[in-house]
Amino acid sequence: PAGRPTAENFITVMNWIFVFKSALEPWQPSDMVDVQSFIWVCCPGTHEDVVVEEDPNRSANEETRIDQRRTWLVSPGEGDTFWSEWQNQNIISVGCAEIGDLNQYKNLLQFKQAFQQKLNIENPRNESLACYQFSQAMLKDDIVLIKSGKSQIVGIGVIQSDYMYDENRTVFQSYRSVRWLATGEWLIPSNKPIPSKTLTDLSANKD
């Protein structure tokens, strides 16, 4: 689709990409970069006529940030427990209530020590990493994909805020605002199961 991205265009492109990637399985593409390379090599010139309208209100720093944004895969709890509330409140959250405001921790080691001391978890690797990434690595304009189980995406959104903490909330004390682009059900190929972790940086995941 031509023009600047919209929710509808994004979903159309994503659906087409997954179908196209499946068609390339005999050549064993490892990621979407391989799909892009295939298109550029085998279909030269198809991308040259695409014109993206410039946004006069967007600064150069914002444009650079958009180009560098990450994509995160997020779990809405076991059995998609929190998904409905996330949609209603336009947020995503991470379950770190036991260790309080995540802003008080400066690095991954401090998160690990907090879990060990307050929850007596011997090796809280995944818990520590999820809280560290959610509060410090995730940034505004990053893309979030909401997963359901190991084979389905149910939501796509864009982060709209920095990390926030509200001790007066009974749930979702650690959260970020999200603008939902689309919700639905998108199946992932069975040979590419979704990671089981609560939070995964797909931009760094080359598996």
Tab-separated table of N, CA and C in Angstrom, residues 3 26 37 47 55 59 62 82 90 121 131 141 144 193 202 204 206:
chain	number	residue	atom	x	y	z
A	3	GLY	N	1.695	5.485	0.465
A	3	GLY	CA	1.437	6.489	1.484
A	3	GLY	C	2.019	6.102	2.829
A	26	PRO	N	11.071	-23.552	1.350
A	26	PRO	CA	12.061	-24.473	0.761
A	26	PRO	C	13.475	-23.895	0.730
A	37	SER	N	15.518	-9.344	1.280
A	37	SER	CA	16.619	-9.520	0.334
A	37	SER	C	16.156	-10.266	-0.913
A	47	HIS	N	10.563	-1.495	-5.488
A	47	HIS	CA	10.477	-0.613	-4.330
A	47	HIS	C	10.850	0.823	-4.665
A	55	ASP	N	6.179	13.984	7.129
A	55	ASP	CA	5.377	14.643	8.153
A	55	ASP	C	6.098	15.913	8.572
A	59	SER	N	10.281	15.870	13.928
A	59	SER	CA	11.658	16.350	13.942
A	59	SER	C	12.590	15.287	13.389
A	62	GLU	N	13.067	12.514	15.828
A	62	GLU	CA	11.930	11.599	15.850
A	62	GLU	C	11.990	10.643	14.668
A	82	PHE	N	-4.973	-10.687	31.144
A	82	PHE	CA	-5.031	-9.227	31.196
A	82	PHE	C	-5.366	-8.569	29.859
A	90	ASN	N	-5.824	0.872	27.238
A	90	ASN	CA	-4.756	1.286	26.324
A	90	ASN	C	-3.389	1.258	27.003
A	121	ILE	N	13.848	-16.107	45.095
A	121	ILE	CA	14.056	-16.852	43.857
A	121	ILE	C	15.564	-16.975	43.638
A	131	CYS	N	11.614	-7.244	33.667
A	131	CYS	CA	11.401	-5.968	34.349
A	131	CYS	C	12.411	-4.914	33.897
A	141	ASP	N	7.415	4.742	20.832
A	141	ASP	CA	7.398	4.450	19.391
A	141	ASP	C	7.802	3.021	19.068
A	144	VAL	N	4.714	-3.166	19.750
A	144	VAL	CA	4.439	-4.300	20.623
A	144	VAL	C	3.469	-5.257	19.932
A	193	PRO	N	7.554	-21.466	16.514
A	193	PRO	CA	6.782	-21.223	17.738
A	193	PRO	C	7.188	-19.938	18.432
A	202	LEU	N	12.104	-8.907	19.901
A	202	LEU	CA	12.199	-9.593	18.610
A	202	LEU	C	13.264	-8.963	17.718
A	204	ALA	N	16.174	-8.314	18.524
A	204	ALA	CA	17.458	-8.951	18.848
A	204	ALA	C	17.381	-10.453	18.696
A	206	LYS	N	17.218	-13.604	16.603
A	206	LYS	CA	17.492	-14.084	15.245
A	206	LYS	C	17.207	-15.568	15.073
